[in-house]
Structure formats: C-alpha cells, structure tokens
Tab-separated table of C-alpha atoms in Angstrom:
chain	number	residue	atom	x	y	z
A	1	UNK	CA	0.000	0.000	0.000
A	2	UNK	CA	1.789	3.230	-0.437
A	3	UNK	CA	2.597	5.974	2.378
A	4	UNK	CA	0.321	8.606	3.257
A	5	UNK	CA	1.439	11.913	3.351
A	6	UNK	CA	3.735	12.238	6.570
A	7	UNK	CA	3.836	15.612	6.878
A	8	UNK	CA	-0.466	15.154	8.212
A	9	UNK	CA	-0.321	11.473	8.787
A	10	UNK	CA	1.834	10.893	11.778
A	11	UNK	CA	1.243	13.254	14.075
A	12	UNK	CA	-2.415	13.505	14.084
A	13	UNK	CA	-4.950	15.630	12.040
A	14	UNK	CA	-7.492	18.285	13.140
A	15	UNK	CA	-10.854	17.715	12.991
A	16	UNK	CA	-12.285	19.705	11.171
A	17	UNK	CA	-15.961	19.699	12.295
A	18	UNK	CA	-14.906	20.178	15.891
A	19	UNK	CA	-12.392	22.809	14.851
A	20	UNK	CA	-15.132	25.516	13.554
A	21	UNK	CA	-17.236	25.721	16.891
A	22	UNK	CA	-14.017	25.597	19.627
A	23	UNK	CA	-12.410	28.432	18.203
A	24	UNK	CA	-15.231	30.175	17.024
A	25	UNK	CA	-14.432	30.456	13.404
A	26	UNK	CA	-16.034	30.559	9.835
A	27	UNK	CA	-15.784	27.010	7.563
A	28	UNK	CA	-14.031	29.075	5.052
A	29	UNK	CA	-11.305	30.396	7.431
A	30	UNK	CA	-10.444	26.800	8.444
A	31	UNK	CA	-10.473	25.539	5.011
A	32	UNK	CA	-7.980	28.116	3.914
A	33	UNK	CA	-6.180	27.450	6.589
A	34	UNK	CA	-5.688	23.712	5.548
A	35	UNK	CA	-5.319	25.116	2.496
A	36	UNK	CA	-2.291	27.307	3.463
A	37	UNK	CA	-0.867	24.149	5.110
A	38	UNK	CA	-0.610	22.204	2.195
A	39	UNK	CA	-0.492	24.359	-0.927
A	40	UNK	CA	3.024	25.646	-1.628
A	41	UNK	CA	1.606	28.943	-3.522
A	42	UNK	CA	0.350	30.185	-0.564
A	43	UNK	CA	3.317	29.653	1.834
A	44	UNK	CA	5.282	30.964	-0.882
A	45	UNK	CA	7.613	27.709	-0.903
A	46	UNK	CA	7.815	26.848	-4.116
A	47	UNK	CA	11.399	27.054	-4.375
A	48	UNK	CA	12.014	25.295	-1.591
A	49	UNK	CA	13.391	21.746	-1.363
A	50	UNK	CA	10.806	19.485	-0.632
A	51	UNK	CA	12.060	17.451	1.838
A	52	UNK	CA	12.423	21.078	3.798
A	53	UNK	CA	8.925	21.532	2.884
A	54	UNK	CA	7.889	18.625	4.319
A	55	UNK	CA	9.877	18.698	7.711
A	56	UNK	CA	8.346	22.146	7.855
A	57	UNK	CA	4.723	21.004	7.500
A	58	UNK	CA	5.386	18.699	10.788
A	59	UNK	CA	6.806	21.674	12.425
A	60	UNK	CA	4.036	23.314	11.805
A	61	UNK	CA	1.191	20.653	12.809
A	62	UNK	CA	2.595	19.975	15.793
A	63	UNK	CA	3.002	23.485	17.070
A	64	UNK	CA	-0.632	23.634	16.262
A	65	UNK	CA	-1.354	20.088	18.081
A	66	UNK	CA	0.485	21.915	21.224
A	67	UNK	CA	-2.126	24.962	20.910
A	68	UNK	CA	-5.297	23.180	20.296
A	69	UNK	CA	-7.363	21.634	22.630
A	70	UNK	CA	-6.818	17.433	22.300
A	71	UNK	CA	-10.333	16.494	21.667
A	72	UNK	CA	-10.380	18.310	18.397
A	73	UNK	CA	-7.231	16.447	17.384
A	74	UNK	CA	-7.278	12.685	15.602
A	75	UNK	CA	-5.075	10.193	17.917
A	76	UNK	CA	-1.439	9.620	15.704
A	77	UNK	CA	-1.675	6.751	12.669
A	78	UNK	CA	-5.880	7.671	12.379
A	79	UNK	CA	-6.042	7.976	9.071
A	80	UNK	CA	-3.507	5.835	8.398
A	81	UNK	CA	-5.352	3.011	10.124
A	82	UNK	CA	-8.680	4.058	8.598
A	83	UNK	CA	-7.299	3.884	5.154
A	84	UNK	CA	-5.828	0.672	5.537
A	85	UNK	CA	-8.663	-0.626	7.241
A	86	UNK	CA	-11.193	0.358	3.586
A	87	UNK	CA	-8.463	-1.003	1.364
A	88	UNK	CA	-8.425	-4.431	3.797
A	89	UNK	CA	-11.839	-4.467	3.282
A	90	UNK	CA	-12.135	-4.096	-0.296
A	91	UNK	CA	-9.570	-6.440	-1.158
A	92	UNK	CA	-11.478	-9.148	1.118
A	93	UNK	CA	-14.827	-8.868	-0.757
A	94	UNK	CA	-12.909	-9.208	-4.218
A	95	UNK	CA	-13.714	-12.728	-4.931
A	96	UNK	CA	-10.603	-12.550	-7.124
A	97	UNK	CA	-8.711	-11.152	-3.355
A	98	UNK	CA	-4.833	-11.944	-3.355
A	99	UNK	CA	-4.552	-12.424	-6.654
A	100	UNK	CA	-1.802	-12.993	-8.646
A	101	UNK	CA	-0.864	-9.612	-9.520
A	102	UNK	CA	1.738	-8.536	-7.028
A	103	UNK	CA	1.510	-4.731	-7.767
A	104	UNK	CA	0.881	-2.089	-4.943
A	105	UNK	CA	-2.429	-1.161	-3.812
A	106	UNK	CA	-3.349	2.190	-5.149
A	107	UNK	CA	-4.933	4.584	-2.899
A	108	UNK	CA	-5.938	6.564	-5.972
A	109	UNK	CA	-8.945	4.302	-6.199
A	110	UNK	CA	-11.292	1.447	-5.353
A	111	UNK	CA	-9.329	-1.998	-5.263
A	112	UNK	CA	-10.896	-4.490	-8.354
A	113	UNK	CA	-9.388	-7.144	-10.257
A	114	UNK	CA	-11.057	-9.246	-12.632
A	115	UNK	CA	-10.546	-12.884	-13.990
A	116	UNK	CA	-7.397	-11.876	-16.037
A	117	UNK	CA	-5.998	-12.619	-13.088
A	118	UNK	CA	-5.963	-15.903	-13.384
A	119	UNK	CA	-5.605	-18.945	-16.337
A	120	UNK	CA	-9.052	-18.746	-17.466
A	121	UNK	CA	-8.101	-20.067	-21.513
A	122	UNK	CA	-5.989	-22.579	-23.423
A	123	UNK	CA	-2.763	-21.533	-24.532
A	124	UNK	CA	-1.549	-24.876	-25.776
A	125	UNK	CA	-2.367	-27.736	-26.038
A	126	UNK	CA	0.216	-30.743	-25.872
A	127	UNK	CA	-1.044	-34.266	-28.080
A	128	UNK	CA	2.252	-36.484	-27.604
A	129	UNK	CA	0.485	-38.799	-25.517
A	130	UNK	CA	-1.141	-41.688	-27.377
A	131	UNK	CA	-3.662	-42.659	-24.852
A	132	UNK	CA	-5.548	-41.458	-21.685
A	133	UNK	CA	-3.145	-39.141	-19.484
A	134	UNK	CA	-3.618	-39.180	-15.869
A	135	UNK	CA	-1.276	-37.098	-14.030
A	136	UNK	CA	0.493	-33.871	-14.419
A	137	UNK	CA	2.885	-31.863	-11.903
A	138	UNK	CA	5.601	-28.985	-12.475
A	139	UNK	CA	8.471	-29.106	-11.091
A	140	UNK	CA	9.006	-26.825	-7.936
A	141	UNK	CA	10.975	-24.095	-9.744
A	142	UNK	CA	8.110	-24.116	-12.561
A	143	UNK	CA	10.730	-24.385	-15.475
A	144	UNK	CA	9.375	-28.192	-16.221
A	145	UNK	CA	6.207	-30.070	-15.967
A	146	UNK	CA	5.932	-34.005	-15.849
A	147	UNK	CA	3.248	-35.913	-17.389
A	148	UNK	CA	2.197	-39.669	-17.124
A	149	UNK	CA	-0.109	-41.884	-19.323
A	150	UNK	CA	-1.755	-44.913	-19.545
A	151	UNK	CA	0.233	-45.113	-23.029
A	152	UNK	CA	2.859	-46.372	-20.011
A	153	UNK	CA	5.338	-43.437	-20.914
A	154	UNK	CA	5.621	-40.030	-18.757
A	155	UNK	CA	7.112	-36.943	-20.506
A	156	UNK	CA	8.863	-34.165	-18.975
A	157	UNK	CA	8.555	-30.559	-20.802
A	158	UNK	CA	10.754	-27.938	-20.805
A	159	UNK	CA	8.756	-23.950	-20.064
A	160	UNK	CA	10.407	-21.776	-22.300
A	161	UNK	CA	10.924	-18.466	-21.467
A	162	UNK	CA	8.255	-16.849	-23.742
A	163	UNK	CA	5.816	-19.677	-21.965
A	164	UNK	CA	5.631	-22.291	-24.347
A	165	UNK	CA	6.175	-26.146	-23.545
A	166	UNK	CA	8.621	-27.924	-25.396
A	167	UNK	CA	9.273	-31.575	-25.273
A	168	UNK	CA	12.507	-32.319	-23.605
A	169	UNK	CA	12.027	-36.332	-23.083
A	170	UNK	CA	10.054	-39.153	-22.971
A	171	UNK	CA	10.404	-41.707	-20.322
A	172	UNK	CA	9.903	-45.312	-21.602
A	173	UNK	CA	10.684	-47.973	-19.183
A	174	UNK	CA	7.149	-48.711	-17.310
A	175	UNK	CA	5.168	-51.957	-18.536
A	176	UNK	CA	2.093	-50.653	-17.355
A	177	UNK	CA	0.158	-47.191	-17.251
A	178	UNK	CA	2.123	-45.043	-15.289
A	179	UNK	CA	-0.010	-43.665	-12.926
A	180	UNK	CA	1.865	-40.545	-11.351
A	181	UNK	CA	4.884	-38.759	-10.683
A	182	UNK	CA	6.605	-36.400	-8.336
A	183	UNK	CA	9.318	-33.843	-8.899
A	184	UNK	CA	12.363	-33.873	-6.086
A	185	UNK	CA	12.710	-30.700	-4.252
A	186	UNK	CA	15.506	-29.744	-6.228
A	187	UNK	CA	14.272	-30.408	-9.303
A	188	UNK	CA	17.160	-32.672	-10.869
A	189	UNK	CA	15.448	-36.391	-10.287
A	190	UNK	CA	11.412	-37.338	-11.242
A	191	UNK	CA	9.907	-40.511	-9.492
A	192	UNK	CA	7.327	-42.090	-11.878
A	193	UNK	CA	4.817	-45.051	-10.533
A	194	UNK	CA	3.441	-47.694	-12.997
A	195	UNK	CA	0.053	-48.419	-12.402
A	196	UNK	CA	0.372	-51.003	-9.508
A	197	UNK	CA	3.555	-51.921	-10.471
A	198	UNK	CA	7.141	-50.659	-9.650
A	199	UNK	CA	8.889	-47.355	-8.931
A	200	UNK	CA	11.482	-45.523	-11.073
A	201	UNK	CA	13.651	-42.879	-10.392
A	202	UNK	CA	14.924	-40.484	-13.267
A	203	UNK	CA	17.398	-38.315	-13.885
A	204	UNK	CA	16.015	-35.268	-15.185
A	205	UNK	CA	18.829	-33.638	-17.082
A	206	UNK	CA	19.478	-37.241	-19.314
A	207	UNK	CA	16.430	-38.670	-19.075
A	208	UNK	CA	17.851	-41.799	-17.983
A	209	UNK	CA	16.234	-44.209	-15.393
A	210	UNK	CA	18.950	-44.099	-12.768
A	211	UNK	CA	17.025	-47.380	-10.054
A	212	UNK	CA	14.185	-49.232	-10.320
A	213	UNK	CA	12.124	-49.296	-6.490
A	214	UNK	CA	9.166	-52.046	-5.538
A	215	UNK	CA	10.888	-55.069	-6.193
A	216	UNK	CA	9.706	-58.349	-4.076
A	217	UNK	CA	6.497	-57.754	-4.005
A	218	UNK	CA	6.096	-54.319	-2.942
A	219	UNK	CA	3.926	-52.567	-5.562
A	220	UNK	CA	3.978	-48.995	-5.075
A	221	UNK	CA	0.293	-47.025	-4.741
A	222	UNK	CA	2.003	-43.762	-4.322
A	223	UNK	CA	4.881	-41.920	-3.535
A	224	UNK	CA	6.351	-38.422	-1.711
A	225	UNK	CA	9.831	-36.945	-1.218
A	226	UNK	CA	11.444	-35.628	1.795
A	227	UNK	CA	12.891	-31.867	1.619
A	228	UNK	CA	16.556	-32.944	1.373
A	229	UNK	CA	15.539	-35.018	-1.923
A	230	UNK	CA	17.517	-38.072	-0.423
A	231	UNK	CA	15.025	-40.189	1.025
A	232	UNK	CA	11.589	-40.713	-0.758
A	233	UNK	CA	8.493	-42.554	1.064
A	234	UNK	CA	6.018	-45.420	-0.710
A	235	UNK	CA	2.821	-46.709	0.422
A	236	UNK	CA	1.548	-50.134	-1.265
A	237	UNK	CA	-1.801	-50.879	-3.035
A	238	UNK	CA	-0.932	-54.535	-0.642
A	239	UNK	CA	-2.030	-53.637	2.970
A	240	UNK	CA	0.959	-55.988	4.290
A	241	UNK	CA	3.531	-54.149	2.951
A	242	UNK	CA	2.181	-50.774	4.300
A	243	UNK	CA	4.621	-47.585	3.685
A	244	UNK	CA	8.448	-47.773	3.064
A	245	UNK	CA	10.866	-44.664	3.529
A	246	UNK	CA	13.516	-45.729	0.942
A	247	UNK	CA	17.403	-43.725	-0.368
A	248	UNK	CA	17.537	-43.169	-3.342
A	249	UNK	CA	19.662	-46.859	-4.033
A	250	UNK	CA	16.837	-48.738	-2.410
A	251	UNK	CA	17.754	-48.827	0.424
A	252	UNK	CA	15.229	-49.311	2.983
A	253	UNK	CA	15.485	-46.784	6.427
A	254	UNK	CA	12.409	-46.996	7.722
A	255	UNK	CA	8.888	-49.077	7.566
A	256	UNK	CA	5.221	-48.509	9.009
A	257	UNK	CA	3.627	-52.219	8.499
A	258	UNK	CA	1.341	-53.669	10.536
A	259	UNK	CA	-1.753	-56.698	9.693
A	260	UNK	CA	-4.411	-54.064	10.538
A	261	UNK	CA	-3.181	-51.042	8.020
A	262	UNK	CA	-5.332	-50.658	4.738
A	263	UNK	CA	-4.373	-49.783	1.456
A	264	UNK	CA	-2.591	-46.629	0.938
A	265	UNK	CA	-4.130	-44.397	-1.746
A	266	UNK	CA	-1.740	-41.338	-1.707
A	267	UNK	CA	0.478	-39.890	0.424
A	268	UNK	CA	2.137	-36.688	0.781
A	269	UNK	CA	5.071	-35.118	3.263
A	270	UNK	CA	4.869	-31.234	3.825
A	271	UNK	CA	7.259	-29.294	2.174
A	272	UNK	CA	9.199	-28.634	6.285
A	273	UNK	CA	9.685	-32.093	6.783
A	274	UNK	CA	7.532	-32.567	9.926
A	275	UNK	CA	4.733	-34.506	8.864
A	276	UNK	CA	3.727	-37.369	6.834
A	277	UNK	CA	0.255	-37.498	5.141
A	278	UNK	CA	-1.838	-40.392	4.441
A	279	UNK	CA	-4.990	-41.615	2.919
A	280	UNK	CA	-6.097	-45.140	3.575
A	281	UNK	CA	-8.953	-46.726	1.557
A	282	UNK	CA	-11.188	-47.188	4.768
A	283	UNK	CA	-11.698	-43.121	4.112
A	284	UNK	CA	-9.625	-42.878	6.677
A	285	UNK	CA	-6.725	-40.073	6.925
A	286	UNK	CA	-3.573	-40.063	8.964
A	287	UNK	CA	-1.210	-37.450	9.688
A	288	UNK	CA	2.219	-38.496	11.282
A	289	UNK	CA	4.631	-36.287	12.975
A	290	UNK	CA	7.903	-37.523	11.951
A	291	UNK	CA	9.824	-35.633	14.756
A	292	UNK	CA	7.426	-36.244	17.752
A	293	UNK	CA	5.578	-39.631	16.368
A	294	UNK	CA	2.423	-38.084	17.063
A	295	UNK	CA	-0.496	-39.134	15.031
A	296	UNK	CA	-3.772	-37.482	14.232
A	297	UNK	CA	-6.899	-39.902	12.462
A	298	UNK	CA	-9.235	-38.200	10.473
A	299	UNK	CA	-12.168	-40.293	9.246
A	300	UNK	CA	-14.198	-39.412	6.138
A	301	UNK	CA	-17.493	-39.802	5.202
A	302	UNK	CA	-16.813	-40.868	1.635
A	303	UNK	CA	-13.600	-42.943	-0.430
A	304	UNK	CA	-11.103	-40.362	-0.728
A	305	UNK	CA	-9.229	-40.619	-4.066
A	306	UNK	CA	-6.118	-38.031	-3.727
A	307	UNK	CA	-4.534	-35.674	-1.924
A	308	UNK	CA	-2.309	-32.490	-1.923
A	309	UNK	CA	-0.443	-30.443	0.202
A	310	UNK	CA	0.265	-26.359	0.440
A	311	UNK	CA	3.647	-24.830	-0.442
A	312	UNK	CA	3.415	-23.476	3.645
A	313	UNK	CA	2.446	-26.743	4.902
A	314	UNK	CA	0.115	-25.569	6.928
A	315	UNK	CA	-3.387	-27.163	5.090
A	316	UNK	CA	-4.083	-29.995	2.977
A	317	UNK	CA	-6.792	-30.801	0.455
A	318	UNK	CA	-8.425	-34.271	-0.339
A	319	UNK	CA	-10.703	-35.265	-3.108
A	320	UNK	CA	-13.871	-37.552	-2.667
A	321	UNK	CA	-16.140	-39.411	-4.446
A	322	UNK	CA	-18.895	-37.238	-3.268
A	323	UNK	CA	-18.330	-34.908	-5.475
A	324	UNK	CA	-16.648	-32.950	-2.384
A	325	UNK	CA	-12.818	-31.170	-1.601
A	326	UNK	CA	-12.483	-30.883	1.539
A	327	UNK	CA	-9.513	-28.340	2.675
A	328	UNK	CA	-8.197	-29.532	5.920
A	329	UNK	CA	-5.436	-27.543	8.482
A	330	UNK	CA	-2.099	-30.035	9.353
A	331	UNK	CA	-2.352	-29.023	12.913
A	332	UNK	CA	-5.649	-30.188	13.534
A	333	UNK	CA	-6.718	-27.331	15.122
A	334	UNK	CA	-10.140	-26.802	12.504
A	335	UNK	CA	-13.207	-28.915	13.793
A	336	UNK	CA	-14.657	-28.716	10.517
A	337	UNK	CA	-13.068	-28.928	7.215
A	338	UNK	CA	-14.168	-26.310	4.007
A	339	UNK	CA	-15.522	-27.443	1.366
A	340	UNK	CA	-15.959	-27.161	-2.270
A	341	UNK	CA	-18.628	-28.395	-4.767
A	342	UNK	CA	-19.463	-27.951	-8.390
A	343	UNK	CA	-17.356	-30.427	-10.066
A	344	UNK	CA	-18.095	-33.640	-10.784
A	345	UNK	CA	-16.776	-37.179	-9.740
A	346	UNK	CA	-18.206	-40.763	-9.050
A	347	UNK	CA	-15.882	-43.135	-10.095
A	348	UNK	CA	-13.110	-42.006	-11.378
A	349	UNK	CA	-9.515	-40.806	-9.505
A	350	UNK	CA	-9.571	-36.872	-10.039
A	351	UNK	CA	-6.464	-34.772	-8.355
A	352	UNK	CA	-6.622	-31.584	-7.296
A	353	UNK	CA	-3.776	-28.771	-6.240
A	354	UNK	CA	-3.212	-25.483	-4.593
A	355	UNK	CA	-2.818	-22.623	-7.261
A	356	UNK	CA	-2.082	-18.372	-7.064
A	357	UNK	CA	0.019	-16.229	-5.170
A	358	UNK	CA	0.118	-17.262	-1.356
A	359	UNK	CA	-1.989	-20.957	-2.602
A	360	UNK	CA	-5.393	-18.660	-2.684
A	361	UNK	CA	-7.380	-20.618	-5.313
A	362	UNK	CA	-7.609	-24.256	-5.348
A	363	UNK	CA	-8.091	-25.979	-8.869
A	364	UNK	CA	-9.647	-29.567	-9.619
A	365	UNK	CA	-10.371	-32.149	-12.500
A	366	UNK	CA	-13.597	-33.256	-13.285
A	367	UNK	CA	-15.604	-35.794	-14.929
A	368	UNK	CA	-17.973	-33.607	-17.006
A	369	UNK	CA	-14.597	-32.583	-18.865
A	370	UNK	CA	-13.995	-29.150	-17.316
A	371	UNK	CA	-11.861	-27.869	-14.793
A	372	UNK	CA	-12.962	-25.905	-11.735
A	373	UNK	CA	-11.178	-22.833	-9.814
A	374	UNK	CA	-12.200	-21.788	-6.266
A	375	UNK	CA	-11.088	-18.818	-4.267
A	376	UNK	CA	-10.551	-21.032	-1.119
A	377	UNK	CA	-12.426	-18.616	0.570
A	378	UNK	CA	-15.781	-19.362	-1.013
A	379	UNK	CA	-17.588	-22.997	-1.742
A	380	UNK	CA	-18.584	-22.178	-4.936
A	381	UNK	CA	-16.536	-22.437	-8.541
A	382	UNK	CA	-14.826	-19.078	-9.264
A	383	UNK	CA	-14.249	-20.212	-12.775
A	384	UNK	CA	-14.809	-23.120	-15.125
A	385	UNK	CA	-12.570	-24.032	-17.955
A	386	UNK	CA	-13.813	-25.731	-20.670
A	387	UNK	CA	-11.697	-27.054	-23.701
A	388	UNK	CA	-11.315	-30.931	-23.193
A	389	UNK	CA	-13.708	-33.562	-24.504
A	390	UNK	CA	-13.339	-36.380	-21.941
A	391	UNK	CA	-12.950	-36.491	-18.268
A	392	UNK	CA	-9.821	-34.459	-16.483
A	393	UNK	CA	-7.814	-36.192	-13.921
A	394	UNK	CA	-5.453	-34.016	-13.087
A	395	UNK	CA	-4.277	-30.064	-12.866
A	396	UNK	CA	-1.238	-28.850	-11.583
A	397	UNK	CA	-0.838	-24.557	-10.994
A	398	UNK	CA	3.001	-23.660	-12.280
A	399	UNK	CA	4.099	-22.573	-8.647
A	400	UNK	CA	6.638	-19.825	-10.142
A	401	UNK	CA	4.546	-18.525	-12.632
A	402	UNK	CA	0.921	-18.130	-11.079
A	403	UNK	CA	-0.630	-17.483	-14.265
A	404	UNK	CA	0.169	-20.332	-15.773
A	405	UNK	CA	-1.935	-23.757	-15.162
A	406	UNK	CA	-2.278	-27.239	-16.713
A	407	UNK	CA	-4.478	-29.803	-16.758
A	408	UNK	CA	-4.582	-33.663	-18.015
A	409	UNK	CA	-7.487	-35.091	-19.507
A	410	UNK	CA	-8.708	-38.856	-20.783
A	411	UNK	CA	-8.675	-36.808	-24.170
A	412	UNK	CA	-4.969	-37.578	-24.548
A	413	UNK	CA	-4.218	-34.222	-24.221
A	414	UNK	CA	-3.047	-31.673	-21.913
A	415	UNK	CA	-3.658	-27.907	-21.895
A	416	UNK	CA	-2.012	-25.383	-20.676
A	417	UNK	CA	-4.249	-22.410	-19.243
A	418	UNK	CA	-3.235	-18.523	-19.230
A	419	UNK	CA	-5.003	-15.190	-18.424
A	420	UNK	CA	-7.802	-13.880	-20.880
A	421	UNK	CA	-5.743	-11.198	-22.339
A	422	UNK	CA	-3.447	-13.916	-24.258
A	423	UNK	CA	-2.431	-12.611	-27.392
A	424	UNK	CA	-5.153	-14.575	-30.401
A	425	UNK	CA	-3.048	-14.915	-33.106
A	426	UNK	CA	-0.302	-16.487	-31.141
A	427	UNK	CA	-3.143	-18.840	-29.688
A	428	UNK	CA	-4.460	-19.437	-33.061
A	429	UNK	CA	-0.600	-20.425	-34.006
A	430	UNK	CA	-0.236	-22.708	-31.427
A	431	UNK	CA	-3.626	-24.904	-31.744
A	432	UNK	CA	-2.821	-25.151	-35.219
C-alpha cells in the first residue's frame, strides 16, 4: 500500500468539524487554513526543497497540536489506520482477493481485479500422448512439468521463457500405465509409478532411469519426497507391505507395516519435513509427525481418491467421491473442514492442487470434462474451464509462474491455461 502523506499522517490531524465551533471560526477560514498548510503557492515555498517543505509542515502541525485543545485532534496513525482498514476491506470482498498480480495497492482508487488474473483459456495444447493421461505436476521451480499416461510413458517438458512447452524427453521404461509422478525438491530427479507396479527414479537432465524401487512384491500405490531429496516414502496398493521410507539406491530406512493397516491411496510429506500425510482406503486419513511420532486420524465420510499439500504446509486438500474437496489444516486445530462443490466425480480418480500467489485458489479435474477454480475462501466455482472432450484427472498450478496452469485429460491431451488477455493470433498459431 503506499505511504500517506507524513507531513499530516503521523502526528495527528485536526478535525475539522470540531475545529469551527471551539475556536469560534467561519468554515471558510479553516479551510484556507488547511489550504495554506498544504499548498506551496500560498506559503510561498515553491522554491524550496521538498524534503524542507515537508519537515516544515510537521513543524508546523505539531506546534498547532500543542495549541489546540486534544479532543479536536485525531489520535497519531488515524487515518492511516482508517485507510488501511477500507483497502483491507475491499480487497477481502474481491472474490478474485490476493490475486496474482503482485503490484501495490493504489490509494488513488477502489481496489478491483477481474478474472485476467488468473488462467481462465488454453494456450496450448500438448497431443504427444497416445492414450488417456492421468497425471500432471511442475516441477518446484516451474521451469518443467511431468506428465504420465496410460500409453505407459511419462514426458517431462521444458517452459520456455516466452511460456511455451517444449518436449525435452520421454520416459519409456514402465510396462504398465504409469499412474503418477513427483518432482524432487531440487528439481534434478522425477519418481514415476506404474500403475500397480514398480517405482522408477529419473534423472532429469538425461532422461535416464537411474534405479528401479518395488521389487519383491512391494507394488507402489504412491509416492512423496522428503525436503533434502535423499530419502523418498512409498505406500503399497498390498495392505501388508504398508509404507516404506527408501534412499535413493533402495535402500530401505524406515517401515510402518502392521496386519491391521489398509491400502494406501496417496500420500504426501509437507514441504518442512515434519509430517507425513496419508490416505487409507477405509476413508480414513492419517497425519504423522515424523519428529514427535504423534499421530492425528481423520475419518471421512466418503472414499477419498487423492490428496495435496500447500507450499506453507500448513493445510491440505483431499478429493472424494462425493463430489466434495475438503480443505483440511495439518495441525488439527479446525473442527470442521471447508468445502468445495461444483465439479463432478463418481468413479473415477480426479487430483486436485493449490494454485495463485500465497496458494489462494484451489483448482480440480472433473468428470464432465472441465476444470474448476475456487477462491478457497468461497464454496462455490470461481471459474470453469472448458476445452477438453473427456474427463480431467489431473491439474497442476506452475508454482513460479501463477498465471500459468495445466491440466490432463482422458482426451490424450493436456492444456495449458493462461489469463484472458493472451495474445489470439499467437493462440491461433499454437492450436494449429
């Protein structure tokens, strides 16, 4: 927001209305007296520097504090506090608020920002899959995004610097549909998951498969890393083999197994480390604290199908087959979750993710074929992006480049999403 004018702002201001009855004085003479206060012309300052000008103007509104009785004089940081407190308020009701324009707040005028601000229409579209493709995630810094398909390849792409996707290589190993995939924090090695079948880790750069995880049985559901991008943790579609914190050799550090645990859907750790995220396919949801062992149980009403964590690691959201998201806080300190509606899923697996500056929308796939944006502040769909012709399963918001979104889609395509004022012709050139 920018400063208010010190030289009225911080050391109180008179009011006006009590000023004319105290001293027993005409409107007009007090107006030209604020007048004379502010307007250079009339102190005959124009020449002056105006950082004297303004030290002056203190001077002088604080010699007249001194003289003036204090109940016609507004307590230090009023205005400054009233202003802020409209602007506060007007970014709030903006159903687009904290949006992903990062310019200051004008005080010039009312705050408003429309749906430009966000990926509201295809920029590209991407057709080197050759089947259904289920999964899409950039990479932390935003410079690639990952893709996986039942055509049992995954792809990573290259974001070029004028925002176009370029293939940089295609990852052909996986005997089965590969189901997902998950960027390490530092962005050099990609983890991609056949379709109930094994683990591989990849080295971004090359392309090559650098190990092979889930041998002996263990057939990997899902998979997360830890911040330091040396240790990654698996949970297994088999209930016996339960979750498996692994090096990146295969080397097993750490197990949570036990005859009662059900089959892990999807699991996530927070981006600090602390806590380890699961769903279970009892609808049940556990959080672990990795430093203090601590667990919290959270029991749905209806199959959850994914999950996905904030950048802050402070909330979590989970898709069910209610047609429901439900955005829950890590600490447990919420005693009911909010919850979002509009989109459409029965029976399919449909991912959603955190999206915008500071994670303030949430976006989702759907199976009517569109994908849905909520302010996370509001139930309801802020937007809905339509574009593919079969069901979406997944979205993924570029986390360095907030206007930039993409989405994965039975279709055997993915699209990539921009604001509404995208250039035509160079949207025409791409489709074509």
């Amino acid at each position: 927001m920018e400063n208010l004018p010190t030289s009225l702002g911080s050391k109180g201001l008179i009011n006006k209305n009590e000023f004319v009855p105290t001293l027993h004085m005409s409107k007009e003479k007090v107006h030209k007296l604020a007048y004379s206060i502010l307007s250079l012309k009339e102190m005959e300052l124009g020449k002056l520097d105006e950082d004297i000008i303004c030290e002056l103007r203190k001077k002088l509104v604080i010699e007249l504090g001194k003289q003036l009785p204090p109940h016609i004089l507004l307590p230090e940081g009023r205005l400054e506090h009233l202003v802020e407190t409209i602007v506060t308020a007007q970014i709030d009701s903006c159903k687009y608020q904290y949006h992903n324009s990062q310019d200051v707040v004008s005080l010039y005028g009312d705050h408003c920002c429309g749906r430009d601000q966000i990926p509201t229409e295809t920029v590209q579209i991407l057709t080197e899959h050759s089947n259904e493709v289920w999964f899409v995630q950039f990479s932390n810094n935003g410079d690639y995004l990952a893709s996986s398909s039942s055509d049992c390849t995954a792809i990573i792409w290259e974001v070029m610097d004028n925002g176009k996707l370029m293939m940089k290589h295609t990852l052909r190993s996986h005997q089965k549909p590969v189901s997902f995939v998950a960027w390490s924090p530092d962005d050099t090695m990609l983890l991609t998951c056949g379709n109930s079948e094994v683990l591989k880790l990849w080295d971004v750069e090359t392309g090559t498969c650098k190990h092979t995880f889930g041998g002996h049985g263990f057939t990997v559901s899902s998979c997360a890393w830890f911040p330091d991008s040396k240790r990654i943790v698996c949970g297994s579609s088999d209930p016996e083999k339960g979750i498996c914190m692994w090096d990146c050799d295969g080397n097993e550090i750490k197990a949570w197994r036990g005859m009662r645990m059900p089959k892990v859907l999807d699991l996530a750790v927070t981006s600090d480390g602390e806590n380890l995220i699961s769903a279970f396919s009892d609808k049940e949801i556990r959080i672990l604290n990795l430093r203090t062992n601590a667990e919290q149980v959270i029991l749905e009403e209806h199959s959850i199908t994914s999950l996905s964590v904030s950048i802050d690691s402070k909330t979590f959201i989970v898709n069910l087959n209610s047609q429901e998201i439900h955005l829950r806080d890590v600490a447990g300190k919420w005693e009911k979750p909010l919850k979002y509606t509009g989109h459409k899923q029965n029976k399919y697996v449909i991912r959603s993710c955190f999206g915008g500056v500071n994670s303030m929308f949430i976006a989702s796939g759907s199976e009517n074929t569109q994908v849905y944006i909520w302010n996370r502040r509001s139930s309801t769909p802020l937007e809905v992006l339509s574009g593919h012709s079969m069901t979406v399963n997944s979205v993924s918001w570029n986390p360095k480049r907030p206007l930039m979104l993409a989405s994965a889609s039975d279709d055997h395509t993915i699209r990539i999403w921009g604001p509404s004022q995208t250039n035509k012709i160079q949207l025409e050139s791409t489709l074509t």
